[in-house]
Coordinates of C-alpha atoms and ligand atoms in Angstrom, one line a residue:
X38 CA 162.0 68.3 113.2
X39 CA 159.9 69.7 110.4
X40 CA 161.9 71.5 107.8
X41 CA 161.4 75.2 107.3
X42 CA 160.0 76.4 104.0
X43 CA 161.7 79.3 102.2
X44 CA 160.9 80.5 98.8
X45 CA 163.4 82.2 96.5
X46 CA 163.6 83.3 92.8
X47 CA 165.5 80.1 92.1
X48 CA 162.2 78.2 92.5
X49 CA 161.0 79.9 89.3
X50 CA 157.5 80.6 90.6
X51 CA 155.3 82.8 88.5
X52 CA 151.8 84.2 88.7
X53 CA 149.4 85.6 86.1
X54 CA 148.9 89.2 87.1
X55 CA 145.2 88.7 86.5
X56 CA 145.2 86.3 89.5
X57 CA 146.2 89.1 92.0
X58 CA 144.1 91.6 90.1
X59 CA 141.0 89.4 90.6
X60 CA 138.6 91.2 92.8
X61 CA 136.3 88.4 93.8
X62 CA 133.5 89.1 91.4
X63 CA 131.4 86.0 90.6
X64 CA 128.2 85.3 88.7
X65 CA 126.2 85.9 91.9
X66 CA 127.9 89.0 93.4
X67 CA 130.1 91.9 92.8
X68 CA 133.7 92.7 93.7
X69 CA 134.8 92.3 97.3
X70 CA 138.4 93.6 97.0
X71 CA 139.8 97.0 96.0
X72 CA 141.2 97.4 92.5
X73 CA 144.9 96.6 91.8
X74 CA 146.4 97.7 88.5
X75 CA 148.5 95.4 86.3
X76 CA 151.6 97.5 87.2
X77 CA 150.8 97.3 90.9
X78 CA 150.4 93.5 90.5
X79 CA 153.8 93.1 88.9
X80 CA 155.4 95.3 91.5
X81 CA 153.7 93.5 94.4
X82 CA 154.7 90.1 93.1
X83 CA 158.3 91.2 92.5
X84 CA 158.5 92.6 96.0
X85 CA 157.5 89.2 97.4
X86 CA 160.4 87.5 95.6
X87 CA 158.3 86.0 92.9
X88 CA 160.4 85.0 89.8
X89 CA 158.0 85.8 87.0
X90 CA 154.7 87.1 85.9
X91 CA 152.3 86.4 82.9
X92 CA 149.9 89.1 81.6
X93 CA 147.2 89.7 79.0
X94 CA 147.4 92.8 76.9
X95 CA 144.3 94.2 78.5
X96 CA 145.8 93.7 82.0
X97 CA 148.4 96.4 81.3
X98 CA 146.7 98.9 79.1
X99 CA 143.0 99.3 78.3
X100 CA 141.5 98.0 75.1
X101 CA 141.7 100.8 72.5
X102 CA 144.6 102.6 74.2
X103 CA 146.4 104.9 71.9
X104 CA 150.2 104.4 71.2
X105 CA 151.2 107.0 73.8
X106 CA 149.1 105.4 76.6
X107 CA 150.4 102.0 75.6
X108 CA 154.1 103.0 75.6
X109 CA 153.6 104.6 79.0
X110 CA 152.1 101.3 80.4
X111 CA 155.0 99.3 78.9
X112 CA 157.5 101.7 80.4
X113 CA 155.9 101.4 83.8
X114 CA 155.9 97.6 83.6
X115 CA 159.6 97.7 82.7
X116 CA 160.3 100.0 85.7
X117 CA 158.5 97.7 88.0
X118 CA 160.5 94.8 86.6
X119 CA 163.8 96.6 87.0
X120 CA 163.0 97.8 90.5
X121 CA 162.0 94.4 91.9
X122 CA 163.9 91.9 89.6
X123 CA 160.7 90.1 88.5
X124 CA 160.7 88.8 84.9
X125 CA 158.0 88.5 82.3
X126 CA 157.8 84.7 81.8
X127 CA 154.8 84.5 79.5
X128 CA 152.1 86.7 77.9
X129 CA 148.8 86.2 76.2
X130 CA 146.0 88.0 74.4
X131 CA 142.6 88.7 75.9
X132 CA 140.4 87.3 73.2
X133 CA 137.5 86.6 75.4
X134 CA 136.2 89.7 77.4
X135 CA 135.0 92.1 74.7
X136 CA 131.6 91.3 73.2
X137 CA 133.3 91.3 69.8
X138 CA 134.6 87.8 70.8
X139 CA 131.3 86.5 72.2
X140 CA 131.2 83.8 69.5
X141 CA 134.9 83.1 69.3
X142 CA 138.0 85.0 68.1
X143 CA 140.1 82.6 65.9
X144 CA 137.0 80.5 65.3
X145 CA 134.5 83.3 64.7
X146 CA 132.4 82.9 61.6
X147 CA 133.1 86.6 60.9
X148 CA 136.5 87.0 59.0
X149 CA 136.7 90.6 60.3
X150 CA 136.6 89.3 63.9
X151 CA 139.2 86.7 63.2
X152 CA 141.4 89.4 61.5
X153 CA 140.9 91.7 64.5
X154 CA 141.9 88.8 66.9
X155 CA 145.0 88.1 64.9
X156 CA 145.9 91.8 64.8
X157 CA 145.4 92.1 68.6
X158 CA 147.6 89.0 69.2
X159 CA 150.3 90.2 66.8
X160 CA 150.5 93.6 68.6
X161 CA 150.9 92.0 72.0
X162 CA 153.4 89.4 70.8
X163 CA 155.7 92.3 69.9
X164 CA 155.3 93.8 73.3
X165 CA 155.8 90.4 75.0
X166 CA 159.0 90.0 73.1
X167 CA 160.1 93.4 74.2
X168 CA 159.4 92.5 77.8
X169 CA 161.4 89.3 77.4
X170 CA 158.6 86.7 77.4
X171 CA 159.7 83.4 76.0
X172 CA 156.3 81.8 75.9
X173 CA 153.1 83.2 74.4
X174 CA 149.9 81.5 75.4
X175 CA 146.7 80.8 73.5
X176 CA 143.8 80.0 75.7
X177 CA 140.7 79.7 73.5
X178 CA 138.2 81.0 76.1
X179 CA 135.4 81.7 73.7
X180 CA 136.5 79.3 71.0
X181 CA 133.7 76.9 71.3
X182 CA 130.0 76.5 71.0
X183 CA 126.7 76.7 72.9
X184 CA 124.7 75.6 69.8
X185 CA 126.5 72.9 67.9
X186 CA 124.5 73.1 64.7
X187 CA 125.6 76.7 64.4
X188 CA 129.3 76.0 63.8
X189 CA 131.0 73.4 61.8
X190 CA 133.7 71.9 64.1
X191 CA 135.9 71.0 61.1
X192 CA 135.8 74.5 59.8
X193 CA 136.4 75.9 63.3
X194 CA 139.6 73.8 63.7
X195 CA 140.8 74.9 60.3
X196 CA 140.3 78.5 61.2
X197 CA 142.1 78.0 64.6
X198 CA 145.0 76.4 62.7
X199 CA 145.1 79.2 60.1
X200 CA 145.4 81.9 62.8
X201 CA 148.2 80.0 64.7
X202 CA 150.1 79.4 61.4
X203 CA 149.8 83.1 60.6
X204 CA 151.1 84.1 64.0
X205 CA 154.0 81.6 63.9
X206 CA 155.1 83.3 60.6
X207 CA 154.8 86.7 62.3
X208 CA 157.1 85.5 65.2
X209 CA 159.6 84.1 62.6
X210 CA 159.5 87.3 60.5
X211 CA 160.1 89.4 63.6
X212 CA 162.8 86.9 64.9
X213 CA 161.2 86.8 68.3
X214 CA 162.9 84.2 70.5
X215 CA 159.5 82.9 71.6
X216 CA 157.4 79.7 71.5
X217 CA 153.6 79.5 71.5
X218 CA 151.6 77.5 74.0
X219 CA 148.1 76.2 73.8
X220 CA 146.1 76.1 77.0
X221 CA 143.3 73.4 76.9
X222 CA 140.0 73.8 78.7
X223 CA 136.9 71.6 78.3
X224 CA 134.2 74.2 78.9
X225 CA 133.4 77.6 80.5
X226 CA 132.6 80.2 79.4
X227 CA 131.3 78.2 76.4
X228 CA 129.3 75.0 76.8
X229 CA 132.0 73.2 75.0
X230 CA 135.4 74.5 74.1
X231 CA 137.6 73.4 71.2
X232 CA 141.0 71.9 72.2
X233 CA 139.4 70.6 75.4
X234 CA 142.4 68.6 76.7
X235 CA 146.2 68.2 76.3
X236 CA 145.6 65.4 73.8
X237 CA 143.4 67.7 71.6
X238 CA 146.0 70.4 71.6
X239 CA 148.9 68.0 70.8
X240 CA 146.9 66.6 67.9
X241 CA 146.3 70.1 66.4
X242 CA 149.9 71.1 67.0
X243 CA 151.1 68.1 64.9
X244 CA 149.1 69.6 61.9
X245 CA 150.6 73.1 62.1
X246 CA 153.1 74.5 59.6
X247 CA 155.7 74.9 62.5
X248 CA 154.8 72.3 65.1
X249 CA 158.2 72.8 66.8
X250 CA 157.2 76.4 67.7
X251 CA 154.1 75.3 69.7
X252 CA 153.8 73.6 73.0
X253 CA 151.1 73.2 75.6
X254 CA 150.5 74.6 79.1
X255 CA 148.1 72.3 80.9
X256 CA 146.1 73.8 83.7
X257 CA 145.3 71.7 86.8
X258 CA 141.8 73.1 87.2
X259 CA 140.9 72.7 83.6
X260 CA 141.9 69.0 83.7
X261 CA 139.8 68.4 86.8
X262 CA 136.8 70.1 85.3
X263 CA 136.9 67.4 82.7
X264 CA 137.2 64.8 85.4
X265 CA 140.6 63.8 84.1
X266 CA 143.9 63.1 85.8
X267 CA 146.4 66.0 86.0
X268 CA 149.4 63.7 86.4
X269 CA 148.6 61.9 83.2
X270 CA 147.9 65.1 81.3
X271 CA 151.1 66.8 82.5
X272 CA 153.1 63.7 81.8
X273 CA 151.7 63.3 78.2
X274 CA 152.7 66.8 77.4
X275 CA 156.1 66.4 79.1
X276 CA 156.8 63.1 77.3
X277 CA 156.0 64.8 74.0
X278 CA 158.6 67.4 74.7
X279 CA 155.9 70.1 74.7
X280 CA 155.7 71.2 78.3
X281 CA 156.6 74.9 77.9
X282 CA 154.6 76.3 80.8
X283 CA 152.2 75.0 83.5
X284 CA 149.2 76.5 85.2
X285 CA 148.9 75.3 88.8
X286 CA 145.9 75.7 91.0
X287 CA 143.3 73.4 92.6
X288 CA 139.8 72.3 91.6
X289 CA 137.1 69.9 92.7
X290 CA 136.3 67.6 89.8
X291 CA 133.4 68.3 87.4
X292 CA 132.5 71.7 88.7
X293 CA 132.6 75.3 87.6
X294 CA 136.1 76.8 87.2
X295 CA 137.0 77.2 90.8
X296 CA 140.7 78.3 90.3
X297 CA 141.6 77.6 94.0
X298 CA 145.1 78.0 95.4
X299 CA 147.5 75.3 94.5
X300 CA 147.3 72.5 97.1
X301 CA 143.8 73.5 98.3
X302 CA 142.4 70.2 97.1
X303 CA 143.7 66.7 96.8
X304 CA 147.3 67.0 98.1
X305 CA 148.1 63.5 97.0
X306 CA 147.5 64.3 93.4
X307 CA 149.4 67.6 93.8
X308 CA 152.3 65.7 95.3
X309 CA 152.5 63.4 92.3
X310 CA 152.5 66.3 89.9
X311 CA 155.3 68.0 91.8
X312 CA 157.2 64.7 91.8
X313 CA 156.8 64.4 88.0
X314 CA 158.1 67.9 87.5
X315 CA 161.0 67.3 89.9
X316 CA 161.9 63.8 88.7
X317 CA 161.9 64.9 85.1
X318 CA 163.7 68.2 85.8
X319 CA 161.0 70.5 84.3
X320 CA 162.9 73.7 83.9
X321 CA 160.2 76.2 82.9
X322 CA 158.4 78.6 85.2
X323 CA 156.0 77.1 87.7
X324 CA 153.1 79.4 87.2
X325 CA 150.1 79.7 89.5
X326 CA 146.9 80.6 87.7
X327 CA 144.3 80.8 90.4
X328 CA 142.6 83.5 92.5
X329 CA 142.1 84.2 96.1
X330 CA 138.9 83.1 97.7
X331 CA 136.2 85.8 97.4
X332 CA 136.4 86.2 101.2
X333 CA 140.0 87.5 101.1
X334 CA 140.7 91.2 101.7
X335 CA 143.8 91.3 99.5
X336 CA 145.7 88.8 97.3
X337 CA 148.9 88.5 99.1
X338 CA 148.2 85.6 101.5
X339 CA 147.1 83.7 98.5
X340 CA 150.4 84.4 96.7
X341 CA 152.4 83.2 99.6
X342 CA 150.2 80.2 100.1
X343 CA 150.5 78.9 96.6
X344 CA 154.3 79.1 96.7
X345 CA 154.5 77.5 100.2
X346 CA 152.2 74.7 99.1
X347 CA 154.6 73.8 96.2
X348 CA 157.6 74.0 98.5
X349 CA 156.0 71.8 101.1
X350 CA 155.1 69.2 98.5
X351 CA 158.7 69.4 97.2
X352 CA 159.9 68.4 100.7
X353 CA 157.5 65.5 100.6
X354 CA 158.8 64.5 97.2
X355 CA 162.3 64.3 98.7
X356 CA 160.9 62.0 101.4
X357 CA 159.0 59.9 98.9
X358 CA 162.1 59.5 96.7
X359 CA 164.2 58.4 99.6
X360 CA 161.8 56.3 101.6
X361 CA 163.4 52.8 101.7
X362 CA 160.2 51.0 102.3
X363 CA 158.3 52.6 99.5
X364 CA 161.2 52.3 97.1
X365 CA 161.6 48.6 97.8
X366 CA 157.9 48.0 97.2
X367 CA 158.0 50.0 94.0
X368 CA 161.0 48.1 92.8
X369 CA 159.2 44.8 93.5
X370 CA 156.2 46.1 91.6
X371 CA 158.2 46.9 88.5
X372 CA 160.0 43.6 88.9
X373 CA 162.7 42.0 86.8
X374 CA 162.8 41.0 83.2
X375 CA 164.4 37.5 83.4
X376 CA 163.6 36.5 79.8
X377 CA 164.8 39.7 78.1
X378 CA 161.4 40.7 76.7
X379 CA 162.0 44.4 77.2
X380 CA 164.8 44.3 74.5
X381 CA 162.6 42.3 72.2
X382 CA 159.6 44.7 72.4
X383 CA 161.8 47.7 72.0
X384 CA 162.2 47.2 68.3
X385 CA 160.6 45.1 65.6
X386 CA 162.8 42.8 63.6
X387 CA 162.1 39.4 61.9
X388 CA 164.2 37.8 64.6
X389 CA 162.3 39.4 67.4
X390 CA 159.0 38.7 65.8
X391 CA 160.0 35.1 65.4
X392 CA 161.1 34.8 69.0
X393 CA 157.8 36.3 70.2
X394 CA 155.7 34.0 67.9
X395 CA 157.4 30.9 69.3
X396 CA 157.4 31.9 73.0
X397 CA 155.4 30.0 75.5
X398 CA 153.7 32.1 78.2
X399 CA 151.8 30.9 81.2
X400 CA 149.2 33.7 81.8
X401 CA 147.7 32.0 84.9
X402 CA 151.2 32.0 86.5
X403 CA 151.9 35.5 85.5
X404 CA 148.6 36.7 87.0
X405 CA 149.7 35.3 90.4
X406 CA 152.3 37.9 90.9
X407 CA 151.7 39.9 94.0
X408 CA 151.1 43.6 93.4
X409 CA 151.2 45.5 96.7
X410 CA 149.2 48.6 95.6
X411 CA 147.3 48.8 99.0
X412 CA 150.6 49.0 100.9
X413 CA 152.2 51.3 98.5
X414 CA 149.3 53.8 98.5
X415 CA 149.1 53.6 102.3
X416 CA 152.8 54.3 102.6
X417 CA 152.5 57.3 100.3
X418 CA 149.5 58.5 102.4
X419 CA 151.5 58.1 105.6
X420 CA 154.5 60.1 104.2
X421 CA 152.0 62.8 103.2
X422 CA 150.5 62.9 106.6
X423 CA 153.8 62.8 108.4
X424 CA 153.3 59.6 110.4
X425 CA 155.5 56.6 110.7
Ligands
NOJ177 C1 142.2 83.4 81.9 C2 142.0 82.0 82.1 O1 141.1 81.8 83.2 C3 143.3 81.3 82.4 O2 143.1 80.0 82.7 C4 144.2 81.5 81.3 O3 145.4 81.0 81.6 C5 144.4 83.0 81.0 N1 143.1 83.6 80.9 C6 145.3 83.2 79.8 O4 144.6 83.4 78.7
MG178 MG1 145.3 79.3 82.9

């Protein structure tokens, strides 16, 4: 009998409040859903048993709000958190909506715009710490180009680095228990965005003054927009010890940013990402960053669907991880190491180098080993489809 899915806070599911505030506007038509405030979004998510939320500063108080208006919004957010038990798992700065950021925030040519962006981030970092956020995200929405001759990419990266370094020092000075996270995206809204993939982000992080304070939150849709492999991107970040948050959704490859519900496309790939997170005990929040289809009347079916999709895939991961036929084929695929080469390759020494230099291999014979990928992939497909 099929197992029942039940979601609880222990699943550590989170949503960006902007996902449920999304009203269905797209480049070709206006809103199709009524407005929902940031506070209503927090409350609605909390009432549905969601573990956490992420927000942008502008989601909770309007740009230019005075201190009193801002304090009021923060107090209301705290009330909603207390009433429903939801936590603030991560926060971020809106450095992309206002026209002041039309040519970038941290990578703007204009030092005043860069200073304003850093000031805006600093202010919200302090609020995020107050709300208990342990992760602070940097998605460089407008950090890119439409006209490449207009911006020196070396200079742009230097500026990006400078701003992140400045903000790391701010976090240290304030003693906030918080790490930063870079969210890569290849394009949209700019033609080309800096820090397009996890690899770009990891490379920049290695050059920061405090690389240990900065991780990456890969987003499924952003990876597929570049035609890349979400499993490989998530794994690279995880292996680097940098997976501090994740943005889950769905996306058909090489298209505009669709931000569909998690599991809406390519369940096999989604299964393998859930398997990775399960097998390697990823312990951060599992955050959905998507939005309901424009045809939806409200965002709540979408919220339930994303969480149920993850749980359903988790059940499949259990099956995959205990399927004797599949496990046997995978074991055979990995094979044994009868001559002890694993140990030799694990570390260079004169002795190991000598052993390797003198070894005789028979490549034709090695190439004859049977690799049952067709059967393995089919078994995975059958588990996914629930057939024997
Ligand atoms: C909106 C983007 O669409 C989303 O991917 C990102 O995670 C948030 N902004 C955070 O900046
Ligand atoms: Mg995102």
